[in-house]
Tab-separated table of C-alpha atoms in Angstrom:
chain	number	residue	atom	x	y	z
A	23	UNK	CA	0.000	0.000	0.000
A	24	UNK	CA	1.264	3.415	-0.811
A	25	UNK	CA	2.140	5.741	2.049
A	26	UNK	CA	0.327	8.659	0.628
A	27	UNK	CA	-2.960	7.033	0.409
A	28	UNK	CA	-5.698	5.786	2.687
A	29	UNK	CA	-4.315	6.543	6.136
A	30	UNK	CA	-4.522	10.070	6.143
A	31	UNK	CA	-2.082	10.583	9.225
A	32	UNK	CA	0.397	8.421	7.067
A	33	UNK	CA	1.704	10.767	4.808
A	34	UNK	CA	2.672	13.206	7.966
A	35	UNK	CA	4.510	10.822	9.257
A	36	UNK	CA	6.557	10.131	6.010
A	37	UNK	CA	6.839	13.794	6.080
A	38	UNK	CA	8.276	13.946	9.405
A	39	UNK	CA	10.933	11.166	8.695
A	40	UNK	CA	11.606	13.371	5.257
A	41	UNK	CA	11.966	16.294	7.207
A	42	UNK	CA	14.355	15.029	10.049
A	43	UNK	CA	16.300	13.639	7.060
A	44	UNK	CA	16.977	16.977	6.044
A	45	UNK	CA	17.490	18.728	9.611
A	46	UNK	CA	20.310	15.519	9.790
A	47	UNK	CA	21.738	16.052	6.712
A	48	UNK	CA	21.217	19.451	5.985
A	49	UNK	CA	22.333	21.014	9.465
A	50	UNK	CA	21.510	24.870	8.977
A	51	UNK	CA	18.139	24.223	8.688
A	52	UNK	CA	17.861	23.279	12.672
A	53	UNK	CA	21.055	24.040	14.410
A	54	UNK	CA	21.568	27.576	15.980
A	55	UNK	CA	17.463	28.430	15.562
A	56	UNK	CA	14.922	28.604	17.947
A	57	UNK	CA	11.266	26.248	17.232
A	58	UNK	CA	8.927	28.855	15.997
A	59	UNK	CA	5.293	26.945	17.073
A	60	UNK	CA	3.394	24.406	18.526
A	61	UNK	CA	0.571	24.502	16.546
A	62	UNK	CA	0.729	21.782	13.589
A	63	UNK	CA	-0.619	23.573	10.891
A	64	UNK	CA	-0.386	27.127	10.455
A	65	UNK	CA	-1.778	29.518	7.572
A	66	UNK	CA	1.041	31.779	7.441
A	67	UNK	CA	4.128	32.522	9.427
A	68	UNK	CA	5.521	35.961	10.027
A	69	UNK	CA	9.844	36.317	9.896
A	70	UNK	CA	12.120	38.932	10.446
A	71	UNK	CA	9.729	41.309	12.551
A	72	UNK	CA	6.646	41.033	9.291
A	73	UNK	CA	9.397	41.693	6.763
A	74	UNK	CA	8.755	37.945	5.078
A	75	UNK	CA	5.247	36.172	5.228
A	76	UNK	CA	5.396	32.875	4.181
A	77	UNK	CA	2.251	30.845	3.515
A	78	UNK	CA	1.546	27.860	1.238
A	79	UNK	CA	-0.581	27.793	-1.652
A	80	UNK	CA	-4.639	26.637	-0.900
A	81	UNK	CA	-5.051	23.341	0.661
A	82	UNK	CA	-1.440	23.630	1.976
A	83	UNK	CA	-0.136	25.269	6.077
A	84	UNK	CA	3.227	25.829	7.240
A	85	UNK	CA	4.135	22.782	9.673
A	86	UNK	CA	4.527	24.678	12.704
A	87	UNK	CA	6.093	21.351	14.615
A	88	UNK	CA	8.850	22.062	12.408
A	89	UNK	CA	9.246	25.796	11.735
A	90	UNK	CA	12.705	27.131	12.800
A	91	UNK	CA	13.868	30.289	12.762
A	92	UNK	CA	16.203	32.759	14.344
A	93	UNK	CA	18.622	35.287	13.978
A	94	UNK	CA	20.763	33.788	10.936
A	95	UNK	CA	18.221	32.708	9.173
A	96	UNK	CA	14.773	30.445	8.811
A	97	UNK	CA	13.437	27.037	8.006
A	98	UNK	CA	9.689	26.587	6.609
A	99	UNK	CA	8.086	23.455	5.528
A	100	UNK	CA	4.782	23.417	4.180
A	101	UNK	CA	2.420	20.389	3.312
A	102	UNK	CA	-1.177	19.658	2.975
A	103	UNK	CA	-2.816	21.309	5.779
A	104	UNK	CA	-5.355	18.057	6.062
A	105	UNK	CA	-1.980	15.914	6.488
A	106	UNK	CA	-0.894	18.113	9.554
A	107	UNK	CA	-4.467	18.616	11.338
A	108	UNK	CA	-6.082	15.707	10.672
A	109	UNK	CA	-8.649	17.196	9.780
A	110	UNK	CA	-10.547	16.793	6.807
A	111	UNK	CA	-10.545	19.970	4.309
A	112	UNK	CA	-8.990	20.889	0.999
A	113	UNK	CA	-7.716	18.117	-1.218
A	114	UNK	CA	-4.384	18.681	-2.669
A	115	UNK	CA	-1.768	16.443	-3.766
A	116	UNK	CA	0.514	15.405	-1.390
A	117	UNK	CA	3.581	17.507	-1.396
A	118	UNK	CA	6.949	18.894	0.678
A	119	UNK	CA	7.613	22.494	0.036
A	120	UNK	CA	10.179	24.202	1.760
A	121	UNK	CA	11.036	27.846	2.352
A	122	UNK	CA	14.542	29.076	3.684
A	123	UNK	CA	15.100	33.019	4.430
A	124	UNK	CA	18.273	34.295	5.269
A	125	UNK	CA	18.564	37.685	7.221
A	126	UNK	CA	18.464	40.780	5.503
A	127	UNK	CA	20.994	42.087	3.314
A	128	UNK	CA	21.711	45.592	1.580
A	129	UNK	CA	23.610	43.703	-0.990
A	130	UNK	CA	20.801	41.650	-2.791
A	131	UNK	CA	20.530	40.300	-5.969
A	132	UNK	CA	18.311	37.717	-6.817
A	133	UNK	CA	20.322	34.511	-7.971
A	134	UNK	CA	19.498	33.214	-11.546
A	135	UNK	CA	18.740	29.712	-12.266
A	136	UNK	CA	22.358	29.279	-13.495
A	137	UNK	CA	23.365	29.518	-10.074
A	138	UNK	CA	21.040	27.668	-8.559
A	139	UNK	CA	21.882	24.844	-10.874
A	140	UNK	CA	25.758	25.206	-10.089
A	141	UNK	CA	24.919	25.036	-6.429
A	142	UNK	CA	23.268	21.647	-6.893
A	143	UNK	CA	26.205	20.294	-8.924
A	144	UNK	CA	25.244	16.404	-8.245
A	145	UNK	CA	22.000	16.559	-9.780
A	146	UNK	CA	21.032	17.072	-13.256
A	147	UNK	CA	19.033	20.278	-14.334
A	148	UNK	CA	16.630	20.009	-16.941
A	149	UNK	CA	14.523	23.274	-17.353
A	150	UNK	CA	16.051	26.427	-16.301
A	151	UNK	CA	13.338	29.529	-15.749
A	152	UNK	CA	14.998	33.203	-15.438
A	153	UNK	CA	11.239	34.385	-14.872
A	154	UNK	CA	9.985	38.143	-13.285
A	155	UNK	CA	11.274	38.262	-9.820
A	156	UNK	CA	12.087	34.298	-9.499
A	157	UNK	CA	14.534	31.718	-10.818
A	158	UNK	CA	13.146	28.385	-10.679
A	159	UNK	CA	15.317	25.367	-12.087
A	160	UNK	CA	13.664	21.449	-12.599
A	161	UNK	CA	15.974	18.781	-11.503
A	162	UNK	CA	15.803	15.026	-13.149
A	163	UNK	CA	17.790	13.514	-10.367
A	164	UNK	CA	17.823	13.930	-6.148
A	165	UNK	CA	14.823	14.307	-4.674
A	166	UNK	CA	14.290	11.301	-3.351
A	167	UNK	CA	16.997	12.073	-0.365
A	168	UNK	CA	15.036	14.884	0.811
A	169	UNK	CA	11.361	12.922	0.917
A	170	UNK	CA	10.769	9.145	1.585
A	171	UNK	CA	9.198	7.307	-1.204
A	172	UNK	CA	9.627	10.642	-3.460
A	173	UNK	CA	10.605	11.237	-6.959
A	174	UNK	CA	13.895	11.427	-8.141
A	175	UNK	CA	12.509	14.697	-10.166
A	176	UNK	CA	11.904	17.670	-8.130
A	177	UNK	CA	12.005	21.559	-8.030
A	178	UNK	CA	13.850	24.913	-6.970
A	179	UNK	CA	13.545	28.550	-6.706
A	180	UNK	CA	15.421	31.583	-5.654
A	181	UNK	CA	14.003	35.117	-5.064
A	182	UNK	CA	14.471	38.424	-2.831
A	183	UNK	CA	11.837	39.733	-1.079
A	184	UNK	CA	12.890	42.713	1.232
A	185	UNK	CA	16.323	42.034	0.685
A	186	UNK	CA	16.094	38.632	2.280
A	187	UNK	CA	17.453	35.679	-0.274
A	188	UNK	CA	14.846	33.110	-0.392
A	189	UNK	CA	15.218	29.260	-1.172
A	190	UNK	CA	12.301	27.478	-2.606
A	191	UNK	CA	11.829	23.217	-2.765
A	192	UNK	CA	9.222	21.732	-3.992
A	193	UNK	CA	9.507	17.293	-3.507
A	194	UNK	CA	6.700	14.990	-4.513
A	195	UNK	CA	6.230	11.387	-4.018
A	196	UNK	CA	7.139	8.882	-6.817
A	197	UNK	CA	5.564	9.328	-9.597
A	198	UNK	CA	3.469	12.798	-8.931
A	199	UNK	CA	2.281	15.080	-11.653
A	200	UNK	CA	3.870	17.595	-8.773
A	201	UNK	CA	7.375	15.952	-9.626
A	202	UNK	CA	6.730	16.745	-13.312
A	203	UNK	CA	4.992	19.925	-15.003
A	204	UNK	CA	2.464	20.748	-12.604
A	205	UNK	CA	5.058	21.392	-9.822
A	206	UNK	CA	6.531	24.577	-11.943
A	207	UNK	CA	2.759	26.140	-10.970
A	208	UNK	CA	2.609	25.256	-7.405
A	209	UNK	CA	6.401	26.641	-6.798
A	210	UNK	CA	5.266	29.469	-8.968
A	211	UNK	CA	2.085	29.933	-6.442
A	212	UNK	CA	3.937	30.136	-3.506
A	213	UNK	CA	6.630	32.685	-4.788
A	214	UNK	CA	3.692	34.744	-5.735
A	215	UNK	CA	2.102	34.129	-2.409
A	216	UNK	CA	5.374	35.346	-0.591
A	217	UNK	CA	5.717	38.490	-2.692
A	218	UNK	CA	1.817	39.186	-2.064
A	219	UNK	CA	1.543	38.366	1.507
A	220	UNK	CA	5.255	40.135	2.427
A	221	UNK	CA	4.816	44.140	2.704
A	222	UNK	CA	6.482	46.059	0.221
A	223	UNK	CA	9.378	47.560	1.367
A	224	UNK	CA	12.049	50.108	0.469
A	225	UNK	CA	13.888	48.367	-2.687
A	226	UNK	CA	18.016	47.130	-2.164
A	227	UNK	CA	19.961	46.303	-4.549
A	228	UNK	CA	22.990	45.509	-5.909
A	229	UNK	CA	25.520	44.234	-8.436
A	230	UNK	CA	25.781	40.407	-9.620
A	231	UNK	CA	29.303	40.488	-8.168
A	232	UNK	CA	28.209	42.183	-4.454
A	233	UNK	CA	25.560	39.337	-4.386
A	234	UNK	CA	27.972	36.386	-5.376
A	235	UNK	CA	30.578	37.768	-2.480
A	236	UNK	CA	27.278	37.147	0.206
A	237	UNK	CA	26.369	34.182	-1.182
A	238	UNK	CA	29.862	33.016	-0.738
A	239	UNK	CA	30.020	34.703	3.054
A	240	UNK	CA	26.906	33.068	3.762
A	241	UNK	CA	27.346	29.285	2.566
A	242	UNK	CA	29.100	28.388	5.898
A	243	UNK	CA	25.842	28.011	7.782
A	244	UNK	CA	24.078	26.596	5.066
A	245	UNK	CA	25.779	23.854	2.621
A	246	UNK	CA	25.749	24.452	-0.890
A	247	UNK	CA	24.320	28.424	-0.419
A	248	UNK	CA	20.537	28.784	0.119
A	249	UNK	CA	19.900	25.652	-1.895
A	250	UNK	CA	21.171	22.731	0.426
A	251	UNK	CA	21.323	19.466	-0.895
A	252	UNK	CA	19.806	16.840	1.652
A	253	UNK	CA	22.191	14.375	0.368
């Protein structure tokens, strides 16, 4: 029997194991930052004193079991919010997203999907979006170390919102129309969702070269840049 079907507490469970996979594995994501709820499943978290709102697309909360966040930076996973209640509500394909904010910077520019491909050098790229205001790159090969039972084929994103450098994941089980096409439109939903729900602020910028020196100065707390690979 699948473990995204018929037990609906099932598939929270596989997300937990997925998710301590990547908090062993992937150790900026937990270490050094503080829990951020007890509540399960959350519509919308607030980071960085309002400056970032993240929130997942309909049907899907912000697992507040597994939020982290503090001063270097923040962790967000998001699933179906009937997998972390419960409860019954919205159907939606089972999915892991996962948001990561680093603090704000004065010297921001938003990486291109170039980059974010280079950063993920052991897995193969293969559809690279430069798109308005987000870089989103589809990989063939590695998502299956991030999610038990999940496709090989998954998807990433990198934007700036307030001058904080955002990380986007998007990991599907085996075999999900989320792992293929339709994954490029939920990823897309929730970088428009953060840009919506996150105030507008007073715009910083800077050059290509600025932004590659604090991606460099900030890789040491999370390995491979804002795009850590859980493997």
């Amino acid at each position: 029997m699948s473990i995204w079907t018929f037990d609906p507490m099932t598939p929270r469970r596989a997300l937990r194991r997925g998710l301590s996979l990547w908090c062993v594995l992937a150790l900026s994501g937990c270490v050094g930052v503080e829990s951020g709820a007890s509540d399960d499943a959350l519509q919308q978290v607030s980071l960085f004193k309002g400056e970032v709102v993240v929130a997942g697309p309909r049907g899907y909360c912000v697992d507040g079991a597994q939020l982290r966040r503090g001063p270097f930076g923040a962790f967000v996973p998001i699933a179906s919010c009937e997998s972390l209640s419960g409860q019954a509500g919205i159907g939606v394909e089972p999915v892991l997203m996962t948001v990561s904010v680093l603090p704000r910077q004065d010297s921001r520019a938003m990486p291109d999907a170039a980059e974010i491909a280079a950063s993920m050098a052991a897995d193969k790229p293969v559809e690279m979006i430069d798109g308005d205001g987000v870089s989103i790159v589809h990989f063939a090969t590695g998502g299956e170390r991030a999610l038990p039972g999940g496709d090989p084929r998954y998807w990433r994103a990198g934007m700036i919102v307030n001058g904080h450098l955002l990380g986007l994941a998007v990991y599907a089980p085996k075999d999900s129309p989320l792992a293929g096409g339709q994954g490029k439109r939920l990823i897309s939903d929730l970088a428009e969702g953060l840009r919506n729900r996150s105030p507008q602020m007073r715009a910083v910028t800077s050059s290509r070269g600025e932004a590659a020196a604090v991606r460099r100065g900030m890789a040491g707390w999370l390995p491979g840049g804002l795009f850590p690979n859980p493997g």
